[in-house]
Short mmCIF file of C-alpha atoms and ligand atoms in Angstrom, two decimals:
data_model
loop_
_atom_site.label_atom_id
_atom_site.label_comp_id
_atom_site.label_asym_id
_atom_site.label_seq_id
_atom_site.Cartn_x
_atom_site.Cartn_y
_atom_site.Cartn_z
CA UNK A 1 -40.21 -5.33 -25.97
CA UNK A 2 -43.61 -5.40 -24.33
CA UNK A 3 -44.46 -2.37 -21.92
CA UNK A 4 -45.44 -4.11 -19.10
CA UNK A 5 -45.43 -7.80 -17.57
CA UNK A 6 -48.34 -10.71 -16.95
CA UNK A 7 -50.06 -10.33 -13.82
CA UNK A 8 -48.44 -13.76 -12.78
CA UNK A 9 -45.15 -12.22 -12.42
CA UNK A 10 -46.49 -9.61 -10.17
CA UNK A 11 -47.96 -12.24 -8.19
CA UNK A 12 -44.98 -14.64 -7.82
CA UNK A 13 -42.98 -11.27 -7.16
CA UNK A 14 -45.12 -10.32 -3.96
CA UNK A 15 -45.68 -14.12 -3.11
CA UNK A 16 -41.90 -14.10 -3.14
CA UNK A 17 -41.09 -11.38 -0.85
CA UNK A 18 -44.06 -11.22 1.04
CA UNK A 19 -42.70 -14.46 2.51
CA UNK A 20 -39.50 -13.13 4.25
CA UNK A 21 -38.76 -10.12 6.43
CA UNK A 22 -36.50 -7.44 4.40
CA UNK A 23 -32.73 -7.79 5.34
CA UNK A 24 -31.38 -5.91 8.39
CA UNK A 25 -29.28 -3.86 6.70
CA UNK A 26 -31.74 -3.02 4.01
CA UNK A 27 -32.70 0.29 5.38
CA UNK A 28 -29.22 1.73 5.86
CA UNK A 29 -28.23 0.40 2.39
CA UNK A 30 -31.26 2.18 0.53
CA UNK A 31 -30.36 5.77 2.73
CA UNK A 32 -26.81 5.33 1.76
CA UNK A 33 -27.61 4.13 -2.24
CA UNK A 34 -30.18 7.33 -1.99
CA UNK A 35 -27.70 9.47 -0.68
CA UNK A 36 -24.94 8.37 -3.40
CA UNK A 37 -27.20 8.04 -6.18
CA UNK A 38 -28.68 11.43 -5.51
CA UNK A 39 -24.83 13.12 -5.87
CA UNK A 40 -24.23 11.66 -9.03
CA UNK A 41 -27.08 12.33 -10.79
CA UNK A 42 -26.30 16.10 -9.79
CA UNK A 43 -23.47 15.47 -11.42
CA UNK A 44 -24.52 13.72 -14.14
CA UNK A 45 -22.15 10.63 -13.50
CA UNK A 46 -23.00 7.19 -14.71
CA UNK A 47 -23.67 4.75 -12.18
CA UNK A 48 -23.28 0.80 -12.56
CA UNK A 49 -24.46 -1.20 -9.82
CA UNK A 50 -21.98 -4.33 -9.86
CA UNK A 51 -23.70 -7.59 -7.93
CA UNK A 52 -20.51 -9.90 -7.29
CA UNK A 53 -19.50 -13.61 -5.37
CA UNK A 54 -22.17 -16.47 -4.50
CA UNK A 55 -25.04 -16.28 -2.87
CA UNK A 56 -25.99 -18.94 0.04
CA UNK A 57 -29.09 -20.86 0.77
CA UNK A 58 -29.64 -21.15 4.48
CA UNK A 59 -30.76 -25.11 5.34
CA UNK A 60 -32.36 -24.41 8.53
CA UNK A 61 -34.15 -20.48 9.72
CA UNK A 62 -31.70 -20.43 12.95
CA UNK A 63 -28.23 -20.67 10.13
CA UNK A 64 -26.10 -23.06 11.32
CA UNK A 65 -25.41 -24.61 7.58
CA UNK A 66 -26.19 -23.63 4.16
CA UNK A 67 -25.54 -24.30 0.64
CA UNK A 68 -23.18 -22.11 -1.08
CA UNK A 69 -21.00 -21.60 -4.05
CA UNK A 70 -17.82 -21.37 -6.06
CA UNK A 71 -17.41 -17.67 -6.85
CA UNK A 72 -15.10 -15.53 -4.73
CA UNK A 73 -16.45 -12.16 -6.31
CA UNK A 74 -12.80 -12.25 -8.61
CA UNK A 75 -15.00 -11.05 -11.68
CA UNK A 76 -16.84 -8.18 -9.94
CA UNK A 77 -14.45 -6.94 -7.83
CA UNK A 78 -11.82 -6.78 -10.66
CA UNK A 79 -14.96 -5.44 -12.76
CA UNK A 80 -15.56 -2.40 -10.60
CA UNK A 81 -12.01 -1.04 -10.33
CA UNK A 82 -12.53 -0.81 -14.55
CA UNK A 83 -15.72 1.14 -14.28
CA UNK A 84 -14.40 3.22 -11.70
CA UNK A 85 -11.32 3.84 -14.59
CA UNK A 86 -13.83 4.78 -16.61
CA UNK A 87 -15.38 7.16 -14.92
CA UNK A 88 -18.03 5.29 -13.58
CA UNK A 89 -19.64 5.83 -9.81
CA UNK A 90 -20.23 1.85 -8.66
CA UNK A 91 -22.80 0.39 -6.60
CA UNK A 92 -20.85 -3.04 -5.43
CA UNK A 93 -23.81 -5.25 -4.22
CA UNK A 94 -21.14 -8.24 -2.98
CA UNK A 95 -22.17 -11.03 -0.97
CA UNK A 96 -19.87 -10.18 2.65
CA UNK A 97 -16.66 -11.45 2.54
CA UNK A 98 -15.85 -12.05 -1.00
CA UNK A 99 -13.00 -10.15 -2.55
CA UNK A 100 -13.37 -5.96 -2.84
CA UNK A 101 -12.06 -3.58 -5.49
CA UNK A 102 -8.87 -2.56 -4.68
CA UNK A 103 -8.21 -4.97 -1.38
CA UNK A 104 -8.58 -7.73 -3.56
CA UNK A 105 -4.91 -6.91 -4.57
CA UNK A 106 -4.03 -8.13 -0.45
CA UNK A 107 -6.51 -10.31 0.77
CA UNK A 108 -7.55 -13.88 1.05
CA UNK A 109 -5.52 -16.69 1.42
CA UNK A 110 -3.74 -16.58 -2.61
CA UNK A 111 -2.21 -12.46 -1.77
CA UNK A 112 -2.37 -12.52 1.81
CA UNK A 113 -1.46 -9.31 2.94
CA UNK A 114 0.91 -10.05 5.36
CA UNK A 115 3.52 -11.61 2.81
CA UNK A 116 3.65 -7.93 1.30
CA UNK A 117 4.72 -6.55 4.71
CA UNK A 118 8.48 -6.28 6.01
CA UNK A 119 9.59 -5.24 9.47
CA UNK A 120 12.32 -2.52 9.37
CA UNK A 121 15.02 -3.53 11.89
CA UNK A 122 15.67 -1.36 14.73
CA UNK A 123 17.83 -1.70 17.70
CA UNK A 124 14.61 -0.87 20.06
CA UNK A 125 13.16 -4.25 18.01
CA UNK A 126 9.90 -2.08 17.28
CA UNK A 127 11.09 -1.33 13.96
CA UNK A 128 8.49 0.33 11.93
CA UNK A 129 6.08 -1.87 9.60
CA UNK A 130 6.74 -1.34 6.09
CA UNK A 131 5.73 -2.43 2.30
CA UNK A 132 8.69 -4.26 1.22
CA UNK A 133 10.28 -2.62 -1.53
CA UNK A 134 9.32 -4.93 -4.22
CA UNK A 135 5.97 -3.78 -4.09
CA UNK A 136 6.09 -0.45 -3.60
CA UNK A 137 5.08 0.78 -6.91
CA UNK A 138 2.02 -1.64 -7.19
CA UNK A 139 0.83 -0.66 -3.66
CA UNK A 140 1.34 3.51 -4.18
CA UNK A 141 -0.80 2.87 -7.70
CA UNK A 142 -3.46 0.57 -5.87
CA UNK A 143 -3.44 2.89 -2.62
CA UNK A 144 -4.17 5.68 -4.71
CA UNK A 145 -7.19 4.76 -6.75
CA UNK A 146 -8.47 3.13 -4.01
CA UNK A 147 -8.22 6.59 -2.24
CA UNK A 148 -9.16 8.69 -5.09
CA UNK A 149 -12.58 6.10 -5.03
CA UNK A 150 -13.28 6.94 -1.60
CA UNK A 151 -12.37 10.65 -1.42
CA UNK A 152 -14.94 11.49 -4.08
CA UNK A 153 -17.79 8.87 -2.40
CA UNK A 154 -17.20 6.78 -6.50
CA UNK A 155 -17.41 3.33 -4.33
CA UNK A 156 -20.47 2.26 -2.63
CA UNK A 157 -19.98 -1.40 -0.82
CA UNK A 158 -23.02 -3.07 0.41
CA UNK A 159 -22.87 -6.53 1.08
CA UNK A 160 -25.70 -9.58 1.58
CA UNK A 161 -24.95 -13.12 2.16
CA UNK A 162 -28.14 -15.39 1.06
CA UNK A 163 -30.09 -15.31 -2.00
CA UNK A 164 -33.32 -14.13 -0.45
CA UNK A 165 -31.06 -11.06 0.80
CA UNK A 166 -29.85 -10.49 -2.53
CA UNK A 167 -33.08 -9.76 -4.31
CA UNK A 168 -34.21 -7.76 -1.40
CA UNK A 169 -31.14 -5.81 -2.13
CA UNK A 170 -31.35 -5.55 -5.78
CA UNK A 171 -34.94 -4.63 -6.16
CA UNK A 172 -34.52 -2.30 -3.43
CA UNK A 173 -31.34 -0.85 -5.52
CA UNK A 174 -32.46 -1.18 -8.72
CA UNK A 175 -35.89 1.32 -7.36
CA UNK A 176 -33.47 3.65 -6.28
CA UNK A 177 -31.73 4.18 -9.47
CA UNK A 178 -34.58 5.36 -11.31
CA UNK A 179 -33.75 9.02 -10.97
CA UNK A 180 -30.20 7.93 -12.87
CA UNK A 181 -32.32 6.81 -15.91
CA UNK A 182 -29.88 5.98 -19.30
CA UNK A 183 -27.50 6.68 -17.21
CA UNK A 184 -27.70 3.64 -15.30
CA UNK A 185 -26.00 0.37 -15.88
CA UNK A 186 -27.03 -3.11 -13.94
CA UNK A 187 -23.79 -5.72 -14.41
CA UNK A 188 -25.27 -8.87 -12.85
CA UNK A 189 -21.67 -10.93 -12.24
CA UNK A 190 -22.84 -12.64 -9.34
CA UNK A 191 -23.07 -16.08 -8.80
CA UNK A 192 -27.04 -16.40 -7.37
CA UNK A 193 -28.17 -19.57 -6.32
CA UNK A 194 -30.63 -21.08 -8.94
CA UNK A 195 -32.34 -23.31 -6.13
CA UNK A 196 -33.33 -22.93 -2.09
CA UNK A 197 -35.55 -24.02 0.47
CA UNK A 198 -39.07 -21.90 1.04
CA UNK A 199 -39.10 -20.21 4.12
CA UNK A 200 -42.31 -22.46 4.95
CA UNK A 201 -40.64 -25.44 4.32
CA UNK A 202 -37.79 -24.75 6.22
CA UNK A 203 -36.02 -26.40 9.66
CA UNK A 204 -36.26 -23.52 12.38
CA UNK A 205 -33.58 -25.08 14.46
CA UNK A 206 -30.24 -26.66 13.55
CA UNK A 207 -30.92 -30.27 12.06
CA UNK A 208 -29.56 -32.83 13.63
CA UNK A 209 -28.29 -36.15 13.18
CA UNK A 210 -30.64 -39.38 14.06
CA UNK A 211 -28.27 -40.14 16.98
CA UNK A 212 -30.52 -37.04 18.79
CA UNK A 213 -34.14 -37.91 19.83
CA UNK A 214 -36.12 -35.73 17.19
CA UNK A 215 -38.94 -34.23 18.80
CA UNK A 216 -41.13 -32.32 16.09
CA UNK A 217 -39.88 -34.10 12.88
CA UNK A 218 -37.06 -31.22 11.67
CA UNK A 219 -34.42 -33.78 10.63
CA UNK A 220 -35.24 -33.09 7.13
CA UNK A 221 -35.33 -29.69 5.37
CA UNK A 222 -37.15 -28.99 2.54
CA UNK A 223 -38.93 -31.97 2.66
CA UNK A 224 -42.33 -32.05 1.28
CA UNK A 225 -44.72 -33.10 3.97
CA UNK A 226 -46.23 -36.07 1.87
CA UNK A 227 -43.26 -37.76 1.69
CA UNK A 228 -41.84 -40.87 3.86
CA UNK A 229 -38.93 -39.98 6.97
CA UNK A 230 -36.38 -42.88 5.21
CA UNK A 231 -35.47 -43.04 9.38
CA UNK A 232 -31.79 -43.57 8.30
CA UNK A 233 -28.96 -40.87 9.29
CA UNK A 234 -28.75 -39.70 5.48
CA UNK A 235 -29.91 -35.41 5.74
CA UNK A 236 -32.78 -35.14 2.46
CA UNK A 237 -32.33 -32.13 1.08
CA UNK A 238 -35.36 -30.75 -1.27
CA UNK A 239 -35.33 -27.98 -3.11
CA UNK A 240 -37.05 -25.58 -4.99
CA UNK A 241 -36.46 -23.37 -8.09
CA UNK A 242 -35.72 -19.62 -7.14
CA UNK A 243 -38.15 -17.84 -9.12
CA UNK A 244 -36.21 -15.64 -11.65
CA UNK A 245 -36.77 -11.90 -10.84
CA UNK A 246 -34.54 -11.14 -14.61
CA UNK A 247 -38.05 -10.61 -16.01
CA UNK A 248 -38.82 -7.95 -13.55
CA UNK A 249 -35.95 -5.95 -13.55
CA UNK A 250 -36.02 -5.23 -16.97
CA UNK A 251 -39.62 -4.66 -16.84
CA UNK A 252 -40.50 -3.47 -13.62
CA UNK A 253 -37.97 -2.13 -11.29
CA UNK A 254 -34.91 -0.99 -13.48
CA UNK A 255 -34.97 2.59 -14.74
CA UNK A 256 -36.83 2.84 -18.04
CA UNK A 257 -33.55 3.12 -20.99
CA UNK A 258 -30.98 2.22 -18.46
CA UNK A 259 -28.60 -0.73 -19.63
CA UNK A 260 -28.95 -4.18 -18.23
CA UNK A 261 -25.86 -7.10 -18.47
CA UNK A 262 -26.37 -10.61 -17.37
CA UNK A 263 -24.07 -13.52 -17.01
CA UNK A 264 -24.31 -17.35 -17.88
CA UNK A 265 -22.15 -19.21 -16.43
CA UNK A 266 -22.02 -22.96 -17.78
CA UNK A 267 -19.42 -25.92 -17.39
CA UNK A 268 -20.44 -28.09 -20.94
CA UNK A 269 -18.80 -25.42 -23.70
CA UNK A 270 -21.67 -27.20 -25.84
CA UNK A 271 -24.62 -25.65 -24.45
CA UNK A 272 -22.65 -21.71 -23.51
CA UNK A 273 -24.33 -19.95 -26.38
CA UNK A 274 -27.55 -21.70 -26.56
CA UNK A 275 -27.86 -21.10 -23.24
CA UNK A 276 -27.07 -17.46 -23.16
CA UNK A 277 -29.31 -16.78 -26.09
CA UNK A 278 -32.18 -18.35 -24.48
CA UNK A 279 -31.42 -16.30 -21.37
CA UNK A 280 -31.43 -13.04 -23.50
CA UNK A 281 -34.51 -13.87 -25.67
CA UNK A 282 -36.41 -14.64 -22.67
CA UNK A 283 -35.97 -11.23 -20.69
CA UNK A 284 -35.49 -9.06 -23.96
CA UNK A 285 -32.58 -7.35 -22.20
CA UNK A 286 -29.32 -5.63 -23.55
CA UNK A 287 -26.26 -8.28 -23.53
CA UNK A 288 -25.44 -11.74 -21.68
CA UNK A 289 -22.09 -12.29 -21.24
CA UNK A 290 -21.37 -16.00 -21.46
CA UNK A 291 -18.26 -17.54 -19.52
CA UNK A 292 -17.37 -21.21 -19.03
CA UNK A 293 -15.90 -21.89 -15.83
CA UNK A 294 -12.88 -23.38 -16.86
CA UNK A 295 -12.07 -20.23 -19.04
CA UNK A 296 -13.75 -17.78 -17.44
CA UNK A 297 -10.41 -15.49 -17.38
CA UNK A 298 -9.39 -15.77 -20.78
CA UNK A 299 -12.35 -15.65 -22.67
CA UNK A 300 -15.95 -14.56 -22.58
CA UNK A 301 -18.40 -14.39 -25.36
CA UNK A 302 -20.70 -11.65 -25.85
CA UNK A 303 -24.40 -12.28 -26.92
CA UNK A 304 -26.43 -9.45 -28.45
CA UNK A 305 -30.08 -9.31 -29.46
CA UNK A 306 -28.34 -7.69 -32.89
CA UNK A 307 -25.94 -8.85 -35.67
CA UNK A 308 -23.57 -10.25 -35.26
CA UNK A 309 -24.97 -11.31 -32.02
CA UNK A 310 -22.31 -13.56 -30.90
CA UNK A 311 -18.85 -11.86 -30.35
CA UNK A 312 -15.99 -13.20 -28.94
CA UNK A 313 -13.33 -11.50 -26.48
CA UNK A 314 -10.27 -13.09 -25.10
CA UNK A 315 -6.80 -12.45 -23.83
CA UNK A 316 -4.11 -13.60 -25.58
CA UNK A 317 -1.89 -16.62 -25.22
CA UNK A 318 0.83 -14.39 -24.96
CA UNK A 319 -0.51 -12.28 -21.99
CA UNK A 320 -2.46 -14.84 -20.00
CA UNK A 321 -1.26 -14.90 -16.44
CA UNK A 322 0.46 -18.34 -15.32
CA UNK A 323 -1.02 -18.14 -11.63
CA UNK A 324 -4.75 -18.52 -13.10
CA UNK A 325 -6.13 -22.02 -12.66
CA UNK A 326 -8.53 -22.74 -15.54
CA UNK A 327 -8.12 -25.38 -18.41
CA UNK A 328 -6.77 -23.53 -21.37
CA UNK A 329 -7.26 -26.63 -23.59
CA UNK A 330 -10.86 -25.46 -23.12
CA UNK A 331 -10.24 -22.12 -24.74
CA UNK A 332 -12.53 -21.94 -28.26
CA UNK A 333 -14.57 -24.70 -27.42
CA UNK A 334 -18.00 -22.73 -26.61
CA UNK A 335 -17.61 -20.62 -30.41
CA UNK A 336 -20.26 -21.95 -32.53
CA UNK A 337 -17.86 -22.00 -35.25
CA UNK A 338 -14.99 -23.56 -33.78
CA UNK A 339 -11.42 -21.81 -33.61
CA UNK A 340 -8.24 -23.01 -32.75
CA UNK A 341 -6.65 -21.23 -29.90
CA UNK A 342 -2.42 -20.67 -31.55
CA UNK A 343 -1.96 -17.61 -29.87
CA UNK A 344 -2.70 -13.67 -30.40
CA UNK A 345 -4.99 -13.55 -33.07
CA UNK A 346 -7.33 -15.31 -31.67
CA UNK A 347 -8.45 -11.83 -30.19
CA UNK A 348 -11.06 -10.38 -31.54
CA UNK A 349 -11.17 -7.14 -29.86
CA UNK A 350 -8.27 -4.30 -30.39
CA UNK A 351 -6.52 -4.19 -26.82
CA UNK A 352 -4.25 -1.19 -27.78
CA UNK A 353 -7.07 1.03 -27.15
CA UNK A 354 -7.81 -0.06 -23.88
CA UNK A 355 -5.64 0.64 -20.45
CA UNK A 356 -5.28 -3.21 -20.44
CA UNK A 357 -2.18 -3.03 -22.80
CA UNK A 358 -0.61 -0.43 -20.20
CA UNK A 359 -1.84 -2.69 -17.38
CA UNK A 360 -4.60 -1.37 -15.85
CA UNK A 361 -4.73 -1.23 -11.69
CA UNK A 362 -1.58 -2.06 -10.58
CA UNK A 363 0.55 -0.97 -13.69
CA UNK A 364 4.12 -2.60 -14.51
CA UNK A 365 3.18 -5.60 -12.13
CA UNK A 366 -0.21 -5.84 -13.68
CA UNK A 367 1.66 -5.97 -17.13
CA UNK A 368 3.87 -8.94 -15.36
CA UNK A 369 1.06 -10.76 -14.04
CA UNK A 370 -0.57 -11.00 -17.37
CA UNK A 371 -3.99 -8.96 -18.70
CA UNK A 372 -6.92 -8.99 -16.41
CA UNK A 373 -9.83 -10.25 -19.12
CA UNK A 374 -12.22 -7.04 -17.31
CA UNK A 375 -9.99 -4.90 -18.75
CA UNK A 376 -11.05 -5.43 -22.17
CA UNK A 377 -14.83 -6.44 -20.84
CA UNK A 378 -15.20 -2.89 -19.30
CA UNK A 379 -13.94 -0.51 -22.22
CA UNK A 380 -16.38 -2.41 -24.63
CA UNK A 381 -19.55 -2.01 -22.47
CA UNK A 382 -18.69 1.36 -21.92
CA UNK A 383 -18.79 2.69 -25.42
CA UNK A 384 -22.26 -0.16 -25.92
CA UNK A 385 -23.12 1.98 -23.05
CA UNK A 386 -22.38 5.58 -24.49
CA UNK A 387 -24.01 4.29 -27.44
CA UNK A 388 -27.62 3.53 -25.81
CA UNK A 389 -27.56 6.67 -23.70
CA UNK A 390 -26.67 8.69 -26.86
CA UNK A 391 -29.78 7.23 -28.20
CA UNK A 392 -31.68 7.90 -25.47
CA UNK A 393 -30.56 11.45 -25.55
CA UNK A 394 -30.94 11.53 -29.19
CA UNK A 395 -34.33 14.29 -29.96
CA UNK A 396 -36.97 12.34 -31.46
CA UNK A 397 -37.34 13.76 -35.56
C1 9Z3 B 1 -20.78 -15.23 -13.78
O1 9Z3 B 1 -20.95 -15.93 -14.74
C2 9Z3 B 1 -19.42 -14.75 -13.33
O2 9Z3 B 1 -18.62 -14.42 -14.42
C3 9Z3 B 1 -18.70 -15.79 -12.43
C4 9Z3 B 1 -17.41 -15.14 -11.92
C5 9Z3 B 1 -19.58 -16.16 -11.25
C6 9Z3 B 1 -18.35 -17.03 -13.24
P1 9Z3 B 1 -15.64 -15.44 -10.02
O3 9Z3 B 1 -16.45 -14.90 -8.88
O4 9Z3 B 1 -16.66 -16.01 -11.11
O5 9Z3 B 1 -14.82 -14.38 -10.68
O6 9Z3 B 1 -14.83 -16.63 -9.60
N1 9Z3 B 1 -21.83 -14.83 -13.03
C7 9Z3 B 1 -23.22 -15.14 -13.24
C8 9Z3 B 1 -23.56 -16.57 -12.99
C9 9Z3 B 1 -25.02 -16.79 -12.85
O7 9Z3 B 1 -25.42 -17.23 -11.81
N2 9Z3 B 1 -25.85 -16.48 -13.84
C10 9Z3 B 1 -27.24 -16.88 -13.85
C11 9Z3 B 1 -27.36 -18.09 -14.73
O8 9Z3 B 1 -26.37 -18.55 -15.31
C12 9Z3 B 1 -28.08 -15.78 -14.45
S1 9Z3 B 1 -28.15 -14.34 -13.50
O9 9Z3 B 1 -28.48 -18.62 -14.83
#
């Protein structure tokens, strides 16, 4: 690994955020991250700081429409209630109103949590609202970690919506964990925009369509200046790369010997561990955890800098959960050496040391709904984890 980084990614770094005022909330969230982060190092508590769910690219300054994506924060949210199993303090870095540990159990539209409420009949008709009794047990063993969690200040939420808020946030974050050292784990899960309009280049008021008189030429966003107004009612978007801050994480603002996990996230199985390779090679950090996102909760494929540097984990057919959508056809078609997918052995990782087999959050229901893939992620980070910081630890002969 080289010690330090070309000047050029300095530059593009402070040409980057130079260019746009620092989140509101930024202040509040780096008193409350020092406060928290400060406690557990006292302790000597690992901390992961879990980004999770999409991030948007604003079209115009004044918001009125943006770009956005796909993830709903599933695979961070469900993430963070593992470390937290584990003993873990989290950081949850979520982009505002994607799913949450623990309330992810009851909320959006797919567990709304109205359809786990009943109302006890009285003859006043103001019968007490309770948990019907079908999901009792679920709820007590939710409403109790979720408790335990907040009780003993393990959960930190902090949420951002666009991409230009999210590095604020994670450069900001990742400064602040410094003090944590190997104890520190970065598990990059969220979906960030790979493209967005420069501030410079960007419509200050709502665009709108040709039928309104345009005064000072903001129909088009993004547009280069050099190029021709087309004058028809079709909105040109144009955008540019996001420059990838990976590079200075690792390098620059992530505590020296902490542990750093990225994701890939790809749709052609073809290109999954090429592409997650490439990723690692190019920012020399610890693991990239590829997912497809057709299979994304079955099976994920973890790429390591050494031997045998492409390991697969999945949950078996067996204990899939029917309410997933995905295409399980798709499952084995990113391994290099192809497999075929008939059932339990395809598993490459021993799930009757992990809580998964018990069922994790949400116990006997969990075990009904099928295994939650994070449940085997987690475990196996956590002892790659134990591993590095054991290392770190480790007197030098
Ligand atoms: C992931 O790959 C996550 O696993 C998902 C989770 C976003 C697929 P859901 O929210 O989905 O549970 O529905 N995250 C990282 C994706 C990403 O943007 N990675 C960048 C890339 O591929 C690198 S940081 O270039």
């Amino acid at each position: 690994m080289p010690s330090s980084l070309p000047d050029s990614s300095a530059e593009e770094e402070s040409n980057y955020f130079n260019n746009y005022p620092p989140p509101k909330a930024l202040k509040n969230h780096e008193a409350l991250t020092r406060a928290f982060i400060e406690r557990h190092v006292e302790s000597n508590r690992r901390v992961v700081l879990v980004t999770s769910g999409g991030t948007t690219v604003p079209l115009e300054n004044q918001t009125v429409r943006f770009v956005d994506n796909f993830s709903a924060g599933t695979r961070g949210a469900t993430s963070a209630e593992y470390f937290l199993e584990a003993g873990y303090a989290v950081i949850f870095l979520h982009r505002q109103f994607s799913l949450l540990p623990y309330s992810r159990h009851y909320s959006h539209s797919t567990n709304c949590f109205l359809d786990f409420m009943d109302e006890r009949p009285s003859p006043s008709d103001h019968g007490p609202i309770v948990v019907r009794s079908e999901y009792q047990d679920e709820m007590r063993e939710v409403l109790r970690k979720y408790r335990y969690a907040k009780q003993n200040n393990l959960l930190l939420l902090l949420p951002f919506t666009t991409v230009t808020e999210y590095l604020f946030e994670l450069r900001a974050l990742a400064n602040l964990m410094r003090p944590l050292g190997a104890n520190a784990l970065f598990y990059l899960a969220a979906a960030v925009s790979d493209f967005f309009i420069p501030r410079d280049r960007m419509a200050e008021h709502k665009i709108q369509s040709s039928e309104v008189p345009v005064i000072d030429g903001d129909v088009y966003t993004g547009l280069h200046e050099d190029e021709p107004h087309s004058g028809s009612k079709k909105l040109v978007v144009d955008l540019d790369p996001v420059p990838k801050f990976l590079h200075r994480l690792v390098y620059g603002w992530a505590p020296e010997k902490s542990m750093i996990v990225s994701f890939k996230l790809e749709t052609d199985p073809s290109i999954l561990v090429y592409k997650a390779r490439t990723s690692l090679q190019r920012y020399s950090h610890h693991l990239v955890i590829g997912n497809l996102l057709s299979t994304r909760k079955w099976e994920v494929v973890f790429v390591t800098p050494d031997p045998p540097g492409e390991r697969w984990i999945r949950v078996p057919k067996s204990k899939r959960s029917k309410s997933i959508s995905g295409v399980e056809d798709q499952v084995g078609l990113a391994e290099s050496k192809p497999l075929v997918d008939s059932g339990d052995e395809v598993t490459q990782l021993q799930l009757g040391d992990t809580r998964a087999a018990s069922g994790g959050v949400g116990g006997a229901a969990q075990a009904r709904k099928g295994i939650e893939i994070e449940s085997i992620i987690i475990p196996e980070l956590v002892k790659m984890h134990s591993e590095m910081i054991e290392k770190a630890n480790r007197p030098r002969s």
